[in-house]
Every structure is written in C-alpha cells, then in structure tokens.
Coordinates of N, CA and C and ligand atoms in Angstrom, one line a residue:
M159 N 24.7 -9.7 -14.5 CA 23.7 -10.1 -13.4 C 23.2 -11.6 -13.7
D160 N 23.4 -12.4 -12.6 CA 22.9 -13.8 -12.8 C 21.5 -14.0 -12.2
V161 N 21.0 -15.2 -12.4 CA 19.6 -15.4 -12.0 C 19.4 -15.2 -10.5
A162 N 20.4 -15.6 -9.7 CA 20.3 -15.4 -8.2 C 20.2 -13.9 -7.9
G163 N 21.0 -13.1 -8.6 CA 21.0 -11.7 -8.3 C 19.7 -11.1 -8.7
I164 N 19.1 -11.5 -9.8 CA 17.8 -10.9 -10.2 C 16.7 -11.3 -9.2
L165 N 16.8 -12.6 -8.8 CA 15.8 -13.1 -7.8 C 15.9 -12.3 -6.5
T166 N 17.1 -12.0 -6.1 CA 17.4 -11.3 -4.9 C 16.8 -9.9 -5.0
I167 N 17.0 -9.2 -6.1 CA 16.5 -7.9 -6.3 C 14.9 -7.9 -6.3
M168 N 14.3 -8.9 -6.9 CA 12.8 -8.9 -7.0 C 12.2 -9.2 -5.6
L169 N 12.9 -10.2 -4.9 CA 12.3 -10.6 -3.6 C 12.5 -9.5 -2.6
S170 N 13.7 -8.9 -2.6 CA 13.9 -7.8 -1.6 C 13.0 -6.6 -1.9
G171 N 12.7 -6.4 -3.2 CA 11.8 -5.3 -3.6 C 10.4 -5.6 -3.0
L172 N 10.0 -6.9 -3.1 CA 8.7 -7.3 -2.5 C 8.7 -7.2 -1.0
W173 N 9.7 -7.7 -0.4 CA 9.9 -7.6 1.1 C 9.8 -6.2 1.6
L174 N 10.5 -5.3 0.9 CA 10.5 -3.9 1.3 C 9.2 -3.2 1.1
F175 N 8.4 -3.8 0.2 CA 7.1 -3.1 -0.1 C 5.9 -3.7 0.8
L176 N 6.2 -4.7 1.6 CA 5.1 -5.3 2.4 C 4.4 -4.3 3.3
P177 N 5.1 -3.4 3.9 CA 4.4 -2.4 4.7 C 3.5 -1.5 4.0
A178 N 3.6 -1.5 2.6 CA 2.6 -0.7 1.8 C 1.4 -1.6 1.4
M179 N 1.7 -2.9 1.5 CA 0.6 -3.9 1.0 C -0.3 -4.3 2.2
L180 N 0.1 -4.2 3.4 CA -0.8 -4.6 4.5 C -1.9 -3.6 4.8
P181 N -1.6 -2.3 4.8 CA -2.6 -1.3 5.3 C -4.0 -1.5 4.6
N182 N -4.1 -1.8 3.3 CA -5.4 -1.9 2.7 C -6.2 -3.0 3.4
S183 N -5.6 -4.2 3.6 CA -6.3 -5.3 4.3 C -6.6 -5.0 5.7
A184 N -5.6 -4.4 6.4 CA -5.8 -4.0 7.8 C -6.9 -3.0 8.0
A185 N -7.1 -2.1 7.0 CA -8.2 -1.1 7.0 C -9.5 -1.8 7.0
V186 N -9.6 -2.9 6.3 CA -10.9 -3.6 6.3 C -11.3 -4.1 7.7
I187 N -10.2 -4.5 8.5 CA -10.5 -5.1 9.8 C -10.7 -3.9 10.8
F188 N -9.9 -2.9 10.7 CA -10.0 -1.8 11.7 C -11.1 -0.7 11.3
G189 N -11.5 -0.7 10.0 CA -12.4 0.3 9.5 C -13.7 0.4 10.2
G190 N -14.4 1.5 10.0 CA -15.7 1.7 10.5 C -15.8 3.1 11.2
G191 N -16.9 3.5 11.6 CA -17.0 4.8 12.3 C -17.0 6.0 11.4
T192 N -16.5 7.1 11.9 CA -16.5 8.3 11.2 C -15.8 8.3 9.8
P193 N -16.4 8.6 8.7 CA -15.7 8.6 7.4 C -14.7 9.8 7.4
V194 N -13.7 9.7 6.6 CA -12.6 10.7 6.5 C -13.2 12.0 6.0
D195 N -14.2 11.9 5.1 CA -14.9 13.1 4.5 C -16.0 13.6 5.4
F196 N -16.2 13.0 6.6 CA -17.2 13.4 7.5 C -18.6 13.5 6.9
G197 N -18.8 12.6 5.9 CA -20.1 12.5 5.2 C -20.4 13.6 4.2
R198 N -19.4 14.5 4.0 CA -19.7 15.6 3.1 C -19.7 15.2 1.6
S199 N -20.4 16.0 0.8 CA -20.5 15.8 -0.6 C -19.9 17.0 -1.3
M200 N -19.6 16.8 -2.6 CA -19.1 17.9 -3.5 C -20.2 18.5 -4.3
K201 N -19.8 19.5 -5.1 CA -20.9 20.2 -5.9 C -21.6 19.2 -6.9
D202 N -20.9 18.2 -7.2 CA -21.5 17.2 -8.2 C -22.5 16.3 -7.5
G203 N -22.7 16.6 -6.2 CA -23.8 15.9 -5.4 C -23.3 14.5 -4.9
R204 N -22.0 14.2 -5.2 CA -21.5 12.9 -4.8 C -20.6 13.1 -3.6
R205 N -20.4 12.1 -2.8 CA -19.5 12.1 -1.6 C -18.1 12.5 -2.1
I206 N -17.4 13.2 -1.2 CA -16.0 13.5 -1.5 C -15.2 12.1 -1.6
L207 N -15.3 11.3 -0.6 CA -14.6 10.0 -0.7 C -15.6 8.8 -0.5
G208 N -16.6 9.0 0.4 CA -17.6 7.9 0.6 C -17.3 7.2 1.9
D209 N -18.3 6.3 2.3 CA -18.3 5.7 3.6 C -17.2 4.6 3.7
G210 N -16.6 4.2 2.5 CA -15.5 3.2 2.6 C -14.2 3.7 3.0
K211 N -14.1 5.0 3.3 CA -12.8 5.5 3.8 C -13.1 6.2 5.2
T212 N -12.6 5.5 6.2 CA -12.8 6.0 7.6 C -11.5 6.3 8.3
W213 N -11.6 7.1 9.3 CA -10.4 7.5 10.1 C -9.8 6.3 10.8
R214 N -10.7 5.4 11.3 CA -10.2 4.2 12.0 C -9.4 3.3 11.0
G215 N -10.0 3.2 9.8 CA -9.3 2.4 8.7 C -8.0 3.0 8.3
L216 N -7.9 4.3 8.2 CA -6.7 5.0 7.9 C -5.6 4.8 8.9
F217 N -5.9 5.1 10.2 CA -4.8 5.0 11.2 C -4.6 3.6 11.6
G218 N -5.6 2.7 11.7 CA -5.4 1.3 12.1 C -4.7 0.6 11.0
G219 N -5.0 1.0 9.7 CA -4.3 0.3 8.6 C -2.9 0.8 8.5
A220 N -2.6 2.1 8.6 CA -1.3 2.6 8.4 C -0.4 2.1 9.5
L221 N -0.9 2.2 10.8 CA 0.0 1.7 11.9 C 0.3 0.2 11.8
S222 N -0.7 -0.5 11.3 CA -0.4 -2.0 11.0 C 0.8 -2.1 10.1
G223 N 0.8 -1.3 9.0 CA 1.9 -1.4 8.1 C 3.3 -1.0 8.7
V224 N 3.3 0.0 9.6 CA 4.5 0.4 10.3 C 5.0 -0.7 11.2
L225 N 4.0 -1.3 12.0 CA 4.4 -2.4 12.9 C 4.9 -3.5 12.1
L226 N 4.3 -3.9 11.0 CA 4.9 -5.0 10.2 C 6.3 -4.6 9.8
G227 N 6.5 -3.4 9.3 CA 7.9 -3.0 8.9 C 8.9 -3.1 10.1
I228 N 8.5 -2.7 11.3 CA 9.4 -2.9 12.4 C 9.7 -4.3 12.7
L229 N 8.7 -5.2 12.5 CA 8.9 -6.6 12.6 C 9.9 -7.1 11.5
L230 N 9.8 -6.6 10.3 CA 10.7 -7.0 9.2 C 12.1 -6.6 9.5
I231 N 12.2 -5.3 10.1 CA 13.5 -4.8 10.4 C 14.2 -5.7 11.5
G232 N 13.3 -6.1 12.5 CA 13.8 -7.0 13.5 C 14.3 -8.3 13.0
I233 N 13.5 -8.9 12.1 CA 13.9 -10.2 11.5 C 15.2 -10.1 10.7
S234 N 15.2 -9.0 9.9 CA 16.4 -8.9 9.0 C 17.7 -8.5 9.7
S235 N 17.5 -7.9 10.9 CA 18.7 -7.5 11.6 C 19.5 -8.7 12.1
F236 N 18.9 -9.9 12.1 CA 19.6 -11.1 12.5 C 20.7 -11.4 11.6
W237 N 20.5 -11.2 10.3 CA 21.6 -11.5 9.3 C 22.2 -10.3 8.7
D238 N 21.6 -9.1 8.9 CA 22.2 -7.9 8.2 C 22.0 -6.7 9.1
P239 N 22.7 -6.7 10.3 CA 22.5 -5.7 11.3 C 23.0 -4.3 10.8
S240 N 23.8 -4.3 9.7 CA 24.3 -3.0 9.3 C 23.3 -2.1 8.6
D241 N 22.4 -2.8 7.8 CA 21.5 -2.1 6.9 C 20.1 -2.3 7.2
Y242 N 19.8 -3.2 8.2 CA 18.4 -3.6 8.4 C 17.7 -4.1 7.2
W243 N 18.5 -4.8 6.4 CA 18.0 -5.4 5.2 C 17.3 -4.4 4.3
G244 N 17.7 -3.2 4.1 CA 17.2 -2.4 3.1 C 16.5 -1.1 3.5
Y245 N 16.1 -1.0 4.8 CA 15.4 0.2 5.2 C 16.3 1.3 5.7
G246 N 17.6 1.0 5.9 CA 18.5 2.0 6.3 C 18.5 2.2 7.8
P247 N 19.3 3.2 8.2 CA 19.5 3.5 9.7 C 18.2 4.0 10.3
F248 N 18.2 3.9 11.7 CA 17.0 4.3 12.4 C 16.6 5.8 12.1
W249 N 15.4 6.1 12.2 CA 14.7 7.3 11.8 C 14.5 7.4 10.4
S250 N 15.5 7.2 9.5 CA 15.1 7.2 8.1 C 14.3 5.9 7.9
N251 N 14.5 4.8 8.5 CA 13.7 3.6 8.3 C 12.3 3.8 8.8
V252 N 12.2 4.5 10.0 CA 10.8 4.8 10.5 C 10.1 5.7 9.5
G253 N 10.8 6.7 9.0 CA 10.2 7.6 8.0 C 9.8 6.9 6.8
I254 N 10.6 5.9 6.3 CA 10.2 5.2 5.1 C 9.0 4.3 5.4
L255 N 8.9 3.7 6.5 CA 7.7 2.9 6.9 C 6.5 3.7 6.9
L256 N 6.6 4.9 7.5 CA 5.4 5.8 7.6 C 5.0 6.2 6.2
C257 N 6.0 6.5 5.3 CA 5.6 6.9 4.0 C 5.0 5.8 3.2
L258 N 5.5 4.6 3.3 CA 4.9 3.4 2.6 C 3.5 3.2 3.0
S259 N 3.3 3.2 4.4 CA 1.9 2.8 4.8 C 0.9 3.9 4.7
F260 N 1.3 5.1 5.1 CA 0.3 6.2 4.9 C 0.1 6.5 3.4
G261 N 1.2 6.4 2.7 CA 1.2 6.7 1.2 C 0.2 5.7 0.5
A262 N 0.3 4.5 0.9 CA -0.6 3.5 0.3 C -2.1 3.9 0.6
L263 N -2.4 4.3 1.8 CA -3.8 4.6 2.1 C -4.2 6.0 1.5
F264 N -3.2 6.9 1.3 CA -3.5 8.2 0.6 C -3.9 7.9 -0.8
G265 N -3.1 7.0 -1.4 CA -3.4 6.5 -2.8 C -4.7 5.9 -2.9
D266 N -5.1 5.1 -1.9 CA -6.4 4.4 -1.9 C -7.5 5.5 -1.8
M267 N -7.3 6.5 -1.0 CA -8.3 7.6 -0.9 C -8.4 8.4 -2.2
L268 N -7.2 8.6 -2.8 CA -7.2 9.3 -4.1 C -8.1 8.5 -5.1
G269 N -7.9 7.2 -5.1 CA -8.7 6.3 -6.0 C -10.2 6.4 -5.7
S270 N -10.6 6.5 -4.5 CA -12.0 6.7 -4.1 C -12.5 8.0 -4.6
F271 N -11.6 9.0 -4.4 CA -12.0 10.4 -4.8 C -12.3 10.4 -6.3
L272 N -11.4 9.8 -7.1 CA -11.6 9.7 -8.6 C -12.9 8.9 -8.9
K273 N -13.1 7.8 -8.2 CA -14.2 6.9 -8.4 C -15.5 7.8 -8.2
R274 N -15.6 8.5 -7.1 CA -16.8 9.3 -6.9 C -17.0 10.3 -7.9
R275 N -15.9 11.0 -8.4 CA -16.1 12.0 -9.4 C -16.6 11.4 -10.7
L276 N -16.2 10.2 -11.0 CA -16.7 9.5 -12.2 C -18.1 8.9 -12.0
G277 N -18.6 9.0 -10.8 CA -20.0 8.5 -10.5 C -20.0 7.0 -10.2
I278 N -18.8 6.4 -9.8 CA -18.7 5.0 -9.5 C -18.9 4.9 -8.0
G279 N -20.0 4.2 -7.6 CA -20.4 4.1 -6.1 C -19.4 3.4 -5.3
R280 N -19.5 3.5 -4.0 CA -18.6 2.9 -3.0 C -18.8 1.3 -3.2
G281 N -17.6 0.7 -3.3 CA -17.6 -0.7 -3.4 C -17.7 -1.2 -4.9
E282 N -18.2 -0.3 -5.8 CA -18.3 -0.7 -7.2 C -16.9 -0.9 -7.8
K283 N -16.7 -1.7 -8.8 CA -15.4 -2.0 -9.4 C -14.9 -0.8 -10.2
F284 N -13.6 -0.6 -10.1 CA -12.9 0.3 -11.0 C -11.6 -0.3 -11.4
P285 N -11.7 -1.2 -12.4 CA -10.5 -2.0 -12.7 C -9.2 -1.2 -12.9
V286 N -8.1 -1.7 -12.5 CA -6.8 -1.1 -12.5 C -6.6 -0.1 -11.4
M287 N -7.5 0.9 -11.3 CA -7.4 1.8 -10.2 C -7.5 1.1 -8.8
D288 N -8.5 0.2 -8.7 CA -8.7 -0.5 -7.4 C -7.4 -1.3 -7.0
Q289 N -6.7 -1.8 -8.0 CA -5.5 -2.6 -7.7 C -4.2 -1.8 -7.6
Y290 N -4.2 -0.7 -8.2 CA -2.9 0.1 -8.2 C -2.9 1.4 -7.5
D291 N -4.0 1.9 -7.1 CA -4.0 3.2 -6.4 C -3.1 3.3 -5.2
F292 N -3.0 2.2 -4.4 CA -2.2 2.2 -3.3 C -0.7 2.1 -3.6
V293 N -0.4 1.4 -4.7 CA 1.0 1.3 -5.2 C 1.5 2.7 -5.6
I294 N 0.7 3.4 -6.4 CA 1.0 4.7 -6.8 C 1.2 5.7 -5.7
G295 N 0.2 5.6 -4.7 CA 0.3 6.5 -3.5 C 1.6 6.2 -2.7
A296 N 1.9 5.0 -2.5 CA 3.1 4.6 -1.7 C 4.4 5.1 -2.4
F297 N 4.5 4.9 -3.7 CA 5.7 5.3 -4.4 C 5.8 6.8 -4.5
I298 N 4.7 7.5 -4.7 CA 4.8 9.0 -4.8 C 5.2 9.6 -3.4
V299 N 4.5 9.2 -2.3 CA 4.9 9.8 -1.0 C 6.3 9.4 -0.6
T300 N 6.7 8.1 -0.8 CA 8.0 7.7 -0.4 C 9.1 8.3 -1.3
G301 N 8.7 8.4 -2.6 CA 9.6 8.9 -3.6 C 9.9 10.4 -3.4
V302 N 8.9 11.1 -2.9 CA 9.2 12.6 -2.6 C 10.0 12.8 -1.4
L303 N 9.8 12.0 -0.3 CA 10.5 12.2 0.9 C 11.8 11.4 1.0
F304 N 11.9 10.2 0.3 CA 13.1 9.4 0.3 C 13.5 9.0 -1.1
P305 N 13.8 10.0 -1.9 CA 14.0 9.7 -3.4 C 15.2 8.7 -3.6
H306 N 16.2 8.8 -2.8 CA 17.4 7.9 -3.0 C 17.0 6.5 -2.7
W307 N 16.2 6.3 -1.7 CA 15.8 4.9 -1.3 C 15.0 4.3 -2.5
V308 N 14.0 5.0 -3.0 CA 13.1 4.5 -4.0 C 14.0 4.3 -5.3
Y309 N 14.8 5.3 -5.6 CA 15.7 5.1 -6.8 C 16.6 3.9 -6.7
G310 N 17.3 3.8 -5.5 CA 18.2 2.7 -5.3 C 17.6 1.3 -5.4
N311 N 16.4 1.2 -4.9 CA 15.7 -0.1 -4.7 C 14.8 -0.5 -5.9
Y312 N 14.3 0.5 -6.6 CA 13.2 0.2 -7.6 C 13.5 0.8 -9.0
I313 N 14.5 1.5 -9.2 CA 14.7 2.2 -10.5 C 16.1 1.9 -11.1
E314 N 17.1 2.2 -10.2 CA 18.5 2.2 -10.7 C 18.9 0.8 -11.3
G315 N 19.3 0.8 -12.5 CA 19.9 -0.4 -13.2 C 18.9 -1.6 -13.1
W316 N 19.4 -2.7 -12.7 CA 18.6 -3.9 -12.7 C 17.4 -3.8 -11.6
N317 N 17.5 -2.9 -10.7 CA 16.5 -2.7 -9.7 C 15.1 -2.4 -10.3
I318 N 15.1 -1.9 -11.5 CA 13.8 -1.7 -12.2 C 13.0 -3.0 -12.2
L319 N 13.7 -4.1 -12.2 CA 13.0 -5.4 -12.2 C 12.1 -5.6 -11.0
A320 N 12.6 -5.0 -9.8 CA 11.8 -5.1 -8.6 C 10.5 -4.4 -8.8
L321 N 10.5 -3.2 -9.4 CA 9.3 -2.4 -9.6 C 8.4 -3.2 -10.6
L322 N 8.9 -3.7 -11.7 CA 8.1 -4.4 -12.7 C 7.5 -5.7 -12.1
F323 N 8.3 -6.3 -11.2 CA 7.8 -7.5 -10.5 C 6.6 -7.2 -9.6
L324 N 6.7 -6.1 -8.9 CA 5.6 -5.6 -8.0 C 4.4 -5.4 -8.8
L325 N 4.6 -4.6 -9.9 CA 3.4 -4.3 -10.8 C 2.8 -5.5 -11.4
A326 N 3.6 -6.5 -11.7 CA 3.1 -7.7 -12.3 C 2.3 -8.6 -11.4
I327 N 2.8 -8.7 -10.1 CA 2.1 -9.6 -9.2 C 0.9 -8.9 -8.5
M328 N 0.9 -7.5 -8.5 CA -0.1 -6.8 -7.6 C -1.5 -7.1 -8.0
F329 N -1.8 -7.3 -9.3 CA -3.2 -7.6 -9.7 C -3.7 -8.9 -9.0
G330 N -2.8 -9.9 -9.1 CA -3.2 -11.2 -8.5 C -3.3 -11.1 -7.0
V331 N -2.3 -10.4 -6.4 CA -2.2 -10.3 -4.9 C -3.5 -9.6 -4.4
H332 N -3.9 -8.6 -5.1 CA -5.1 -7.8 -4.7 C -6.3 -8.7 -4.8
R333 N -6.4 -9.4 -5.8 CA -7.6 -10.3 -6.1 C -7.7 -11.3 -5.0
V334 N -6.6 -12.0 -4.7 CA -6.6 -13.1 -3.7 C -6.9 -12.5 -2.3
A335 N -6.3 -11.4 -1.9 CA -6.5 -10.8 -0.6 C -8.0 -10.4 -0.4
N336 N -8.6 -9.8 -1.5 CA -10.0 -9.4 -1.4 C -10.9 -10.6 -1.3
N337 N -10.6 -11.7 -2.1 CA -11.4 -12.9 -2.1 C -11.4 -13.5 -0.7
V338 N -10.2 -13.6 -0.1 CA -10.1 -14.1 1.3 C -10.9 -13.3 2.3
A339 N -10.8 -12.0 2.2 CA -11.5 -11.1 3.1 C -13.0 -11.3 2.9
Y340 N -13.5 -11.5 1.6 CA -14.9 -11.7 1.3 C -15.4 -13.0 1.9
R341 N -14.6 -14.1 1.8 CA -14.9 -15.4 2.3 C -15.0 -15.4 3.8
W342 N -14.1 -14.6 4.5 CA -14.1 -14.5 5.9 C -15.2 -13.6 6.4
G343 N -16.0 -13.0 5.5 CA -17.1 -12.1 5.9 C -16.6 -10.7 6.3
L344 N -15.4 -10.4 5.9 CA -14.9 -9.0 6.3 C -15.3 -8.0 5.3
K345 N -15.5 -8.4 4.1 CA -15.8 -7.5 3.0 C -17.1 -7.9 2.3
D346 N -17.8 -6.9 1.8 CA -19.1 -7.2 1.1 C -19.0 -7.6 -0.3
E347 N -17.8 -7.3 -0.9 CA -17.6 -7.7 -2.3 C -16.3 -8.5 -2.4
P348 N -16.2 -9.5 -3.3 CA -15.0 -10.2 -3.5 C -13.9 -9.5 -4.3
W349 N -14.0 -8.2 -4.6 CA -13.0 -7.5 -5.3 C -12.5 -6.3 -4.5
Ligands
LIG536 N1 -11.6 1.0 4.9 C1 -11.7 2.0 5.8 N2 -10.9 3.1 5.8 C2 -10.0 3.2 4.8 C3 -9.9 2.2 3.8 C4 -10.7 1.1 3.8 O1 -12.5 1.9 6.7 N3 -9.2 4.3 4.8 C5 -12.5 -0.2 5.0 C6 -13.9 0.1 4.6 O2 -14.7 -0.7 5.4 C7 -14.0 -0.4 3.1 C8 -13.1 -1.6 3.2 O3 -12.0 -1.2 4.1 O4 -15.3 -0.7 2.7 C9 -12.5 -2.0 1.8 O5 -11.7 -0.9 1.3 P1 -11.9 -0.5 -0.3 O6 -12.1 -1.6 -1.2 O7 -10.7 0.4 -0.6 O8 -13.2 0.4 -0.2 P2 -14.6 0.3 -0.9 O9 -15.6 0.0 0.2 O10 -14.5 -0.6 -2.1 O11 -14.9 1.8 -1.4 P3 -14.3 2.6 -2.7 O12 -15.3 2.3 -3.8 O13 -14.3 4.0 -2.2 O14 -13.0 2.0 -3.0
LIG537 MG1 -13.2 -1.7 -3.0

C-alpha cells in the first residue's frame, strides 16, 4: 500500500461518514419544541434525556444527513457511476444513509441518557462522550444492518486506517463545529 492508497482510504472513509457528521449540527438549527422524552423523568428524579433532545432536532437533523448523502451520491456518480463512490446500489445506499444519520442521533441521545443518569445537566460537559457518542451510534446501527459495508470500508485490512483517522479528527471537528455554532448564536455553550 502506497501513500496515495492510504490517503484514498482515509479520505473516502471521511467522505462516506459525512452523513453521520451533519445531523448533530443540523439538530442545533432545527431543534426546539417537544422534547423526545416528553418532559418525563426517571426514578432518580432526573429527566430521561432532557430538553436538549427534541423531535424536531431528531428528524430535521437526520433528514439533513440523508439529503447530504444523496448530494454526495450525485456528485460521485459523475466519476464513478457504478458504485456511487462507496454507498453501493440504490436502496442499500438509502438504507446506509438512514442508518448513518439516525444512528448518529440515537448515539447522541444515548449520550444524553447516560449524562442524566450520572447527574450531568443538559449542556454540561461530558468529555469524550460528547465528542464520540454519535460516532458510536452511527457505527453500531449501520454495522448491525449493513455489516459488510462497515467491514469493507472501516475494518478490513488497511481500511482500519479510515476508522482510526475518523476517531483521530473527530475531537477537533466537534470542537470547531460547536465553537462556530456558539459564535453564530445557535448554541448556548461553545462545546
Ligand atoms: N438538539 C435537538 N434535538 C436533538 C439533538 C440536538 O433539538 N435530538 C439541539 C438542542 O437545541 C441542543 C442542541 O441541539 O441543545 C445541541 O445539542 P447537544 O450538544 O447534543 O445537546 P445539549 O443541549 O448539550 O444537551 P445534552 O447535555 O443532553 O447533550
Ligand atoms: Mg452539548
């Protein structure tokens, strides 16, 4: 494997994962209204998920990820009409996009669930979990429904470098995205 091959693996791994990265940011824009837990608390007296997880954020965020994915398929079909540059044939690619974007936000909700159980309030920091919950959610949901796709792109042989690359850059990507959202007045905290 030469340098160009390794770069291709890492960049296409990032490209394919973009539909999982957009939903969190899009949820900040579309979010608001009824919370996913409908305001309910658990026996520990704390909210199940909290006011930071809303239905509008979930569906607005996830559908933004799917639309971005369709755009990426459109762009890549110009030079690779056979494979849509990695998402595979129609229906399986729609399925993968749905798994990546909804999986990301399910992971985000699981993160909030764990934060509440640990007594960490909405919007308070929970290092590592805040940055990686959506990555874990996206890989679990996509991995269960499309195991060959995840294995082929992120695990098999040198492709593991794509996964390691994603994990390495996600901390910085998350920080920058939240900082921008904070500066634009979309978020209350810069993390
Ligand atoms: N958001 C939403 N619905 C979602 C996810 C996010 O409405 N399913 C919006 C909320 O306005 C939320 C913002 O996006 O405040 C930022 O998301 P995030 O940082 O994940 O939520 P926090 O407010 O920090 O809450 P938590 O502590 O539960 O993570
Ligand atoms: Mg937060």
